[in-house]
Tab-separated table of C-alpha atoms in Angstrom:
chain	number	residue	atom	x	y	z
A	1282	MET	CA	36.709	-13.351	0.399
A	1283	SER	CA	34.101	-16.003	1.197
A	1284	ASP	CA	30.983	-16.625	-0.873
A	1285	VAL	CA	28.881	-15.193	1.946
A	1286	GLU	CA	30.902	-11.975	1.920
A	1287	ILE	CA	30.548	-11.723	-1.860
A	1288	PHE	CA	26.762	-12.171	-1.711
A	1289	ARG	CA	26.534	-9.691	1.157
A	1290	ALA	CA	28.512	-7.106	-0.819
A	1291	GLU	CA	26.289	-7.646	-3.868
A	1292	LEU	CA	23.123	-7.214	-1.813
A	1293	SER	CA	24.478	-4.093	-0.142
A	1294	SER	CA	25.385	-2.713	-3.561
A	1295	ALA	CA	21.908	-3.499	-4.919
A	1296	SER	CA	20.329	-1.819	-1.910
A	1297	SER	CA	22.460	1.252	-2.483
A	1298	MET	CA	21.564	1.362	-6.186
A	1299	VAL	CA	17.839	1.176	-5.390
A	1300	GLY	CA	18.283	3.977	-2.851
A	1301	THR	CA	20.071	6.069	-5.469
A	1302	ALA	CA	17.292	5.422	-7.995
A	1303	VAL	CA	14.651	6.446	-5.451
A	1304	HIS	CA	16.575	9.649	-4.742
A	1305	ALA	CA	16.818	10.374	-8.482
A	1306	LEU	CA	13.075	9.776	-8.854
A	1307	LEU	CA	12.384	12.222	-6.039
A	1308	THR	CA	14.655	14.792	-7.647
A	1309	GLU	CA	13.027	14.424	-11.053
A	1310	SER	CA	9.516	14.457	-9.606
A	1311	ALA	CA	10.087	17.858	-8.016
A	1312	ASP	CA	9.035	19.368	-11.346
A	1313	LEU	CA	5.585	17.847	-10.862
A	1314	ASP	CA	4.909	19.882	-7.737
A	1315	ALA	CA	4.305	23.182	-9.493
A	1316	GLU	CA	0.804	24.576	-9.237
A	1317	ASP	CA	0.978	26.302	-12.627
A	1318	LEU	CA	0.218	23.754	-15.319
A	1319	GLY	CA	1.345	26.067	-18.089
A	1320	ILE	CA	-2.145	26.015	-19.606
A	1321	GLN	CA	-4.285	29.101	-19.305
A	1322	ASN	CA	-8.068	29.003	-19.324
A	1323	PRO	CA	-8.997	30.591	-22.646
A	1324	ALA	CA	-12.405	29.876	-24.113
A	1325	HIS	CA	-13.142	26.149	-24.418
A	1326	ARG	CA	-9.893	25.102	-22.668
A	1327	ALA	CA	-11.243	24.539	-19.167
A	1328	LEU	CA	-11.674	20.820	-19.828
A	1329	LEU	CA	-8.108	20.545	-21.103
A	1330	ARG	CA	-6.774	22.236	-17.974
A	1331	LEU	CA	-8.848	19.953	-15.721
A	1332	GLU	CA	-7.673	16.844	-17.587
A	1333	VAL	CA	-4.016	17.859	-17.357
A	1334	ALA	CA	-4.448	18.557	-13.645
A	1335	ARG	CA	-6.118	15.154	-13.135
A	1336	ARG	CA	-3.357	13.319	-14.949
A	1337	LEU	CA	-0.645	15.181	-13.057
A	1338	ARG	CA	-2.297	14.194	-9.766
A	1339	ALA	CA	-2.299	10.562	-10.945
A	1340	LEU	CA	1.373	10.858	-11.923
A	1341	ARG	CA	2.274	12.351	-8.536
A	1342	SER	CA	0.424	9.512	-6.833
A	1343	ALA	CA	2.287	6.913	-8.922
A	1344	VAL	CA	5.637	8.554	-8.136
A	1345	SER	CA	4.808	8.521	-4.428
A	1346	ALA	CA	3.908	4.830	-4.565
A	1347	HIS	CA	7.147	3.998	-6.413
A	1348	VAL	CA	9.223	5.994	-3.942
A	1349	GLU	CA	7.615	4.162	-1.027
A	1350	ALA	CA	8.031	0.739	-2.671
A	1351	GLY	CA	11.625	1.509	-3.668
A	1352	GLY	CA	12.497	2.588	-0.152
A	1353	GLU	CA	10.997	-0.598	1.258
A	1354	LEU	CA	12.883	-2.709	-1.296
A	1355	ALA	CA	16.193	-1.038	-0.483
A	1356	ALA	CA	15.615	-1.519	3.247
A	1357	SER	CA	14.642	-5.174	2.764
A	1358	ALA	CA	17.721	-5.898	0.656
A	1359	GLN	CA	19.925	-4.282	3.294
A	1360	ARG	CA	18.266	-6.315	6.076
A	1361	VAL	CA	18.968	-9.509	4.120
A	1362	ALA	CA	22.571	-8.415	3.537
A	1363	ASP	CA	22.968	-7.710	7.244
A	1364	ARG	CA	21.761	-11.220	8.066
A	1365	TYR	CA	24.523	-12.689	5.861
A	1366	THR	CA	26.939	-11.899	8.681
A	1367	ASP	CA	24.881	-14.181	10.928
A	1368	LEU	CA	24.950	-16.845	8.225
A	1369	ASP	CA	28.721	-16.567	7.899
A	1370	VAL	CA	29.134	-17.035	11.651
A	1371	GLU	CA	26.761	-20.005	11.564
A	1372	LEU	CA	28.605	-21.650	8.685
A	1373	THR	CA	32.147	-20.976	9.823
A	1374	GLY	CA	31.724	-20.705	13.567
A	1375	VAL	CA	33.970	-17.608	13.497
A	1376	GLU	CA	32.765	-14.057	14.084
A	1377	SER	CA	34.335	-11.445	11.858
A	1378	GLY	CA	35.843	-8.283	13.231
């Protein structure tokens, strides 16, 4: 196995791991989508409920940003790995199967 093939395999593996992590984040974040915060509105608790709701919205927003960034990272790593085939052909002058 050539060095180029080894680096390509490592990049493809890294891309796959990032994709798996993004999927796991999406799975775990499903619990954040509930409308019921688990906090009722008894006397003097309205501010607590509003603060929890605000922080959950911020957390959902952060999760969304991480999912988007992770997806882009995985795609970029895979694009680089795919270009390693071109590099191998350029270096060896032989196209692989």
